[in-house]
Coordinates of C-alpha atoms in Angstrom, one line a residue:
M104 CA 0.0 0.0 0.0
N105 CA 2.8 2.4 0.9
G106 CA 4.6 1.5 -2.3
K107 CA 1.5 2.2 -4.4
F108 CA 0.9 5.4 -2.6
H109 CA 4.4 6.6 -3.1
R110 CA 4.3 5.8 -6.8
G111 CA 1.0 7.8 -7.0
V112 CA 2.7 10.8 -5.4
R113 CA 5.7 10.5 -7.7
R114 CA 3.3 10.3 -10.7
F115 CA 1.4 13.3 -9.6
C116 CA 4.6 15.4 -9.2
S117 CA 5.7 14.3 -12.6
I118 CA 2.4 15.4 -14.1
I119 CA 2.7 18.8 -12.5
I120 CA 6.2 19.3 -13.8
G121 CA 5.3 18.0 -17.2
A122 CA 2.3 20.3 -17.5
V123 CA 4.2 23.4 -16.5
F124 CA 7.1 22.7 -18.9
L125 CA 4.8 21.7 -21.8
L126 CA 2.8 24.9 -21.5
S127 CA 6.0 26.9 -21.3
A128 CA 7.5 25.2 -24.3
M129 CA 4.4 25.4 -26.5
L130 CA 4.0 29.1 -25.8
K131 CA 7.6 29.7 -26.7
L132 CA 7.5 27.5 -29.9
M133 CA 4.2 29.2 -30.9
D134 CA 6.0 32.6 -31.1
P135 CA 9.6 32.0 -32.0
V136 CA 10.2 35.6 -33.0
G137 CA 8.9 36.9 -29.6
T138 CA 10.9 34.2 -27.8
G139 CA 14.0 35.4 -29.6
L140 CA 13.3 39.0 -28.4
I141 CA 13.1 37.8 -24.8
V142 CA 16.4 35.8 -25.2
K143 CA 18.0 39.0 -26.6
E144 CA 17.0 40.8 -23.4
Y145 CA 18.7 38.1 -21.4
L146 CA 21.8 38.3 -23.5
N147 CA 22.0 42.0 -23.1
F148 CA 21.5 41.7 -19.3
F149 CA 24.5 39.3 -19.1
H150 CA 26.5 41.5 -21.4
L151 CA 26.4 38.9 -24.2
G152 CA 24.7 41.2 -26.7
F153 CA 27.2 40.1 -29.4
L154 CA 25.3 36.8 -29.5
G155 CA 22.1 38.6 -30.4
G156 CA 22.1 37.1 -33.9
L157 CA 21.6 33.7 -32.3
S158 CA 18.6 34.8 -30.2
N159 CA 15.9 33.1 -32.3
F160 CA 17.9 29.9 -32.4
L161 CA 18.6 30.0 -28.7
G162 CA 15.0 30.7 -27.9
S163 CA 13.8 27.7 -30.0
S164 CA 16.5 25.5 -28.4
I165 CA 15.3 26.5 -24.9
A166 CA 11.7 25.7 -25.9
F167 CA 12.8 22.3 -27.2
I168 CA 14.7 21.6 -24.0
E169 CA 11.6 22.4 -21.9
A170 CA 9.4 20.2 -24.2
A171 CA 11.9 17.4 -23.7
V172 CA 11.6 17.7 -19.9
A173 CA 7.9 17.7 -20.2
V174 CA 7.6 14.5 -22.3
L175 CA 10.4 12.7 -20.4
M176 CA 8.8 13.4 -17.0
M177 CA 5.3 12.6 -18.2
F178 CA 6.1 9.3 -20.0
G179 CA 8.7 8.2 -17.5
V180 CA 11.0 6.8 -20.2
F181 CA 14.8 6.7 -20.1
R182 CA 14.5 7.3 -16.3
R183 CA 18.1 7.6 -15.3
F184 CA 18.8 10.2 -18.0
T185 CA 15.4 11.9 -17.3
A186 CA 16.3 12.3 -13.6
L187 CA 19.6 13.9 -14.4
F188 CA 18.5 16.0 -17.4
S189 CA 15.3 17.4 -15.8
G190 CA 17.1 18.1 -12.6
A191 CA 19.9 20.0 -14.4
V192 CA 17.4 22.1 -16.3
I193 CA 15.2 22.9 -13.3
I194 CA 18.1 23.8 -11.1
A195 CA 19.7 25.9 -13.9
F196 CA 16.4 27.9 -14.3
T197 CA 16.2 28.3 -10.6
I198 CA 19.7 29.8 -10.4
L199 CA 19.0 32.1 -13.3
T200 CA 15.8 33.4 -11.7
L201 CA 17.6 33.9 -8.4
I202 CA 20.0 36.2 -10.3
L203 CA 17.1 38.1 -11.8
L204 CA 15.5 38.4 -8.3
I205 CA 18.7 39.8 -6.8
F206 CA 19.5 42.3 -9.5
N207 CA 15.9 43.0 -10.5
P208 CA 16.4 44.2 -14.1
E209 CA 13.4 45.8 -15.9
M210 CA 12.5 42.8 -18.0
E211 CA 10.0 39.9 -17.7
C212 CA 11.2 36.4 -17.2
G213 CA 9.4 35.2 -20.4
C214 CA 8.8 31.8 -18.8
F215 CA 5.4 31.6 -20.6
G216 CA 6.1 34.0 -23.4
E217 CA 3.9 37.0 -23.3
A218 CA 0.8 35.0 -22.3
I219 CA 1.4 34.8 -18.5
P220 CA 3.6 37.7 -17.2
L221 CA 5.3 36.9 -13.9
T222 CA 7.5 39.0 -11.6
H223 CA 11.0 37.8 -10.8
F224 CA 9.8 36.8 -7.3
Q225 CA 6.9 34.8 -8.7
T226 CA 9.2 33.1 -11.2
F227 CA 11.7 32.2 -8.5
I228 CA 9.1 30.7 -6.2
K229 CA 7.6 28.7 -9.1
N230 CA 11.1 27.2 -9.8
I231 CA 11.6 26.4 -6.1
V232 CA 8.3 24.5 -6.1
L233 CA 9.5 22.6 -9.3
V234 CA 12.7 21.7 -7.6
L235 CA 10.8 20.2 -4.6
L236 CA 8.5 18.3 -6.9
W237 CA 11.4 17.0 -8.9
A238 CA 13.1 15.8 -5.7
I239 CA 10.0 13.8 -4.8
T240 CA 10.0 12.1 -8.2
I241 CA 13.6 10.8 -7.9
F242 CA 13.9 9.7 -4.3
P243 CA 14.4 7.0 -3.4
P244 CA 16.1 6.1 -6.7
G245 CA 15.1 2.9 -8.5
S246 CA 11.7 2.6 -6.9
A247 CA 9.5 3.7 -9.8
G248 CA 9.4 0.4 -11.7
S249 CA 9.9 0.0 -15.5
P250 CA 7.9 1.8 -18.2
R251 CA 5.5 -0.1 -20.5
K252 CA 6.4 -0.3 -24.2
S253 CA 3.4 1.8 -25.1
K254 CA 5.1 4.7 -23.2
Y255 CA 7.9 4.8 -25.9
I256 CA 5.3 4.8 -28.7
G257 CA 3.4 7.7 -27.1
F258 CA 6.7 9.4 -26.5
A259 CA 7.5 9.3 -30.2
I260 CA 4.1 10.5 -31.2
V261 CA 4.2 13.5 -28.9
C262 CA 7.7 14.4 -30.0
A263 CA 6.7 14.3 -33.6
G264 CA 3.7 16.5 -32.8
I265 CA 5.9 19.1 -31.1
I266 CA 8.4 19.2 -34.0
G267 CA 5.4 19.6 -36.4
F268 CA 4.0 22.4 -34.3
A269 CA 7.4 24.2 -34.2
I270 CA 7.8 23.9 -38.0
Y271 CA 4.3 25.4 -38.5
S272 CA 5.1 28.3 -36.1
L273 CA 8.3 29.1 -37.9
K274 CA 6.3 29.5 -41.2
N275 CA 3.4 31.4 -39.8
I276 CA 2.5 34.1 -37.3
P277 CA 1.5 32.8 -33.8
L278 CA -1.8 30.9 -33.6
V279 CA -2.7 33.0 -30.5
D280 CA -1.4 36.6 -30.3
F281 CA -0.6 37.9 -26.8
A282 CA 1.3 41.0 -27.9
D283 CA 0.2 44.6 -27.5
F284 CA -1.4 44.7 -31.0
A285 CA -3.4 41.5 -30.7
P286 CA -6.7 41.3 -32.6
G287 CA -9.3 43.3 -30.7
T288 CA -6.8 46.1 -29.8
E289 CA -7.9 49.6 -30.6
I290 CA -5.2 52.0 -31.6
M291 CA -5.0 55.7 -30.7
A292 CA -4.6 58.1 -33.5
A293 CA -1.5 60.1 -32.4
Q294 CA -0.9 63.4 -34.1
D295 CA 2.2 64.5 -32.2
E296 CA 4.4 63.6 -29.3
D297 CA 2.4 65.5 -26.8
F298 CA -0.8 63.6 -27.7
Q299 CA 1.1 60.3 -27.3
E300 CA 2.1 61.3 -23.7
E301 CA -1.4 62.3 -22.8
G302 CA -2.7 59.0 -24.1
E303 CA -0.7 57.1 -21.4
D304 CA -3.6 57.8 -19.0
L305 CA -6.3 56.3 -21.2
P306 CA -7.6 52.8 -20.8
E307 CA -5.1 50.1 -21.7
K308 CA -7.0 48.8 -24.8
I309 CA -6.7 52.1 -26.6
V310 CA -3.3 53.4 -25.6
N311 CA -1.5 51.5 -28.3
V312 CA 0.1 53.9 -30.7
L313 CA 1.6 52.8 -34.0
S314 CA 3.5 56.1 -34.2
I315 CA 3.1 56.3 -38.0
S316 CA 5.1 59.1 -39.5
D317 CA 5.7 60.3 -43.0
I318 CA 9.0 61.1 -44.6
S319 CA 9.1 64.5 -42.9
G320 CA 8.5 63.0 -39.5
D321 CA 4.9 64.2 -39.0
Y322 CA 2.6 61.7 -37.2
Q323 CA -0.1 60.1 -39.3
D324 CA -1.7 57.5 -37.1
W325 CA -5.1 58.7 -38.2
I326 CA -4.7 56.9 -41.6
A327 CA -4.8 53.5 -39.8
A328 CA -7.9 54.6 -37.8
D329 CA -10.0 55.6 -40.7
G330 CA -12.1 52.9 -42.4
D331 CA -10.8 49.5 -43.6
V332 CA -7.0 49.6 -43.8
L333 CA -4.5 46.8 -44.7
I334 CA -1.0 47.5 -43.3
A335 CA 2.1 45.6 -44.5
S336 CA 4.6 45.9 -41.7
I337 CA 8.3 45.5 -42.6
Y338 CA 10.6 45.8 -39.6
K339 CA 13.7 44.6 -41.6
P340 CA 13.5 46.1 -45.1
E341 CA 17.0 44.9 -45.9
K342 CA 15.9 41.3 -45.4
M343 CA 13.2 41.6 -48.1
D344 CA 14.1 40.3 -51.6
K345 CA 12.5 41.3 -54.9
K346 CA 10.0 38.5 -54.7
D347 CA 8.9 39.5 -51.2
W348 CA 8.4 43.1 -52.3
D349 CA 6.5 41.9 -55.4
D350 CA 4.2 39.8 -53.1
V351 CA 3.6 42.7 -50.8
R352 CA 2.7 45.0 -53.7
S353 CA 0.4 42.4 -55.2
V354 CA -1.5 41.8 -52.0
L355 CA -1.9 45.5 -51.3
Q356 CA -3.2 46.1 -54.9
E357 CA -5.8 43.4 -54.4
A358 CA -6.7 44.9 -51.1
Q359 CA -7.1 48.3 -52.7
M360 CA -9.3 46.9 -55.5
S361 CA -11.5 45.2 -52.8
G362 CA -12.1 48.5 -51.0
M363 CA -9.3 48.7 -48.4
S364 CA -6.7 51.4 -48.0
P365 CA -3.2 49.9 -48.4
I366 CA -0.2 51.1 -46.3
I367 CA 3.3 49.9 -46.0
L368 CA 5.0 50.6 -42.6
C369 CA 8.8 50.3 -42.6
A370 CA 11.4 50.7 -39.9
S371 CA 13.6 52.6 -42.3
H372 CA 13.7 54.0 -45.9
E373 CA 16.6 51.8 -46.9
S374 CA 16.1 49.1 -49.5
V375 CA 12.5 50.2 -50.2
P376 CA 11.7 49.9 -53.9
V377 CA 10.7 53.0 -55.8
E378 CA 7.5 51.1 -57.1
V379 CA 6.0 51.2 -53.6
S380 CA 7.4 54.4 -52.2
D381 CA 4.0 56.2 -52.5
L382 CA 2.5 53.7 -50.0
V383 CA 5.4 53.9 -47.5
F384 CA 5.2 55.4 -44.0
Y385 CA 7.5 54.8 -41.0
S386 CA 7.4 53.4 -37.5
D387 CA 10.0 52.0 -35.1
Y388 CA 11.3 48.4 -35.2
K389 CA 9.8 47.4 -31.9
T390 CA 6.4 48.6 -32.8
L391 CA 6.4 46.8 -36.2
I392 CA 7.7 43.5 -34.8
T393 CA 5.0 43.7 -32.2
L394 CA 2.3 44.5 -34.7
N395 CA 3.1 41.5 -36.9
R396 CA 5.8 38.9 -36.2
S397 CA 6.2 38.3 -39.9
N398 CA 8.6 40.6 -41.7
G399 CA 6.3 41.8 -44.5
G400 CA 3.2 40.4 -42.8
F401 CA -0.3 42.0 -43.2
T402 CA -2.6 43.4 -40.5
Y403 CA -6.2 44.4 -41.2
F404 CA -7.6 47.4 -39.3
S405 CA -11.3 48.5 -39.2
D406 CA -11.8 52.0 -37.8
G407 CA -8.6 51.7 -35.8
R408 CA -9.3 48.2 -34.4
V409 CA -7.0 45.3 -35.2
I410 CA -9.2 42.6 -36.8
T411 CA -6.9 39.9 -38.1
K412 CA -3.4 39.2 -39.4
W413 CA -1.5 37.2 -42.0
S414 CA 2.1 36.3 -42.5
L415 CA 3.9 37.3 -45.7
K416 CA 3.8 33.6 -46.9
Q417 CA 0.0 33.4 -46.4
Q418 CA -0.7 36.1 -48.9
P419 CA -4.4 36.8 -48.6
G420 CA -6.2 37.5 -51.9
A421 CA -9.0 39.5 -53.4
K422 CA -11.6 36.8 -52.7
E423 CA -10.7 36.7 -49.0
F424 CA -10.7 40.5 -48.8
R425 CA -14.2 40.7 -50.3
E426 CA -15.5 38.1 -48.0
I427 CA -14.1 39.9 -45.0
L428 CA -15.5 43.3 -46.1
G429 CA -18.9 41.8 -46.6
R430 CA -19.1 40.8 -42.9
N431 CA -19.1 42.6 -39.6
P432 CA -15.5 43.3 -38.6
L433 CA -16.0 42.2 -35.0
D434 CA -17.6 39.0 -36.2
V435 CA -14.6 38.3 -38.4
M436 CA -12.2 39.0 -35.5
M437 CA -14.2 36.8 -33.0
T438 CA -14.6 33.9 -35.5
T439 CA -10.9 33.9 -36.6
E440 CA -9.5 34.3 -33.1
T441 CA -11.8 31.6 -31.6
E442 CA -10.8 29.1 -34.3
K443 CA -7.1 29.8 -33.6
R444 CA -7.4 29.6 -29.8
L445 CA -9.4 26.4 -30.1
S446 CA -6.8 24.9 -32.4
F447 CA -4.0 25.7 -29.9
Q448 CA -6.0 24.5 -26.9
L449 CA -7.0 21.3 -28.7
Y450 CA -3.4 20.6 -29.7
F451 CA -2.2 21.2 -26.2
L452 CA -5.0 19.1 -24.7
I453 CA -4.4 16.1 -27.0
S454 CA -0.6 16.1 -26.3
F455 CA -1.2 16.3 -22.6
L456 CA -3.8 13.5 -22.6
I457 CA -1.5 11.3 -24.6
M458 CA 1.2 11.8 -22.1
L459 CA -1.2 11.3 -19.2
F460 CA -2.9 8.1 -20.2
V461 CA -0.7 6.2 -22.7

């Protein structure tokens, strides 16, 4: 009876650790660009900014490590390796968060991406709890028995699903957007710097400012808040090749013929083709990468409210634009976002249930 009870406690602790790490990994993998930005903040904090070019790779690597801890703990396979590997990861994260707690830099831990913001203290306590749960799962050693063969099959299935999800996320914008310009956000039409500062006291959902300016530096945010507008946001113009620019121009032409106002927002005027110069306005890099994670991605605004987004590779067409404009914008937003959220939740739930019951 005591042995069975102890195995049950160990299993429960493994489930908790697995669930935390799986959620953390999936949220990071879902938004590789955002995860890279968080990693870049860590690198700057530790005076390793020269590694900034590797931030996206490092972010995805960390997410895969967390996913590995989740599936190994939940399935209970390769148990000696799992005990050492998971312990090393959990303790390393705990030491890292202790450093953040001591020095208290102005940055978020990014444990759950932008979905669940935590203070440094909350993050440290979370990791202390995980260390305690991990200790329960491994002591006394050798008392957990041997895993069934089906565990290895389930392990392979979930790993394949995680890799597939990561590949999908690399090619598309996040299924669920937790950034400041997520669908449903209403922008404020800034006219000058003073107006921006006054806007800081307004309700959160309308303080987001795109800070659109023309070539002379005058603010023109009103153009994104007037009617149906499709914005192509390009935070790294130098990374856009001729085909990318041609695709952007083609999509914006179809949007214009469908009744939308087309705009290109760039972080700089460098590398911008003359053919689209009449559509180009400017904003800063951080705003543009927050607006749309895809360099050259498209965002549809209706009367200043973010409705939906596409990556550059998705390239919406005239038929889709006409269908959208024929519906209530809020209905479009709710339908699209509900489908995306349900897709992510279903994927997470299926993965978790496989790990739990196989």
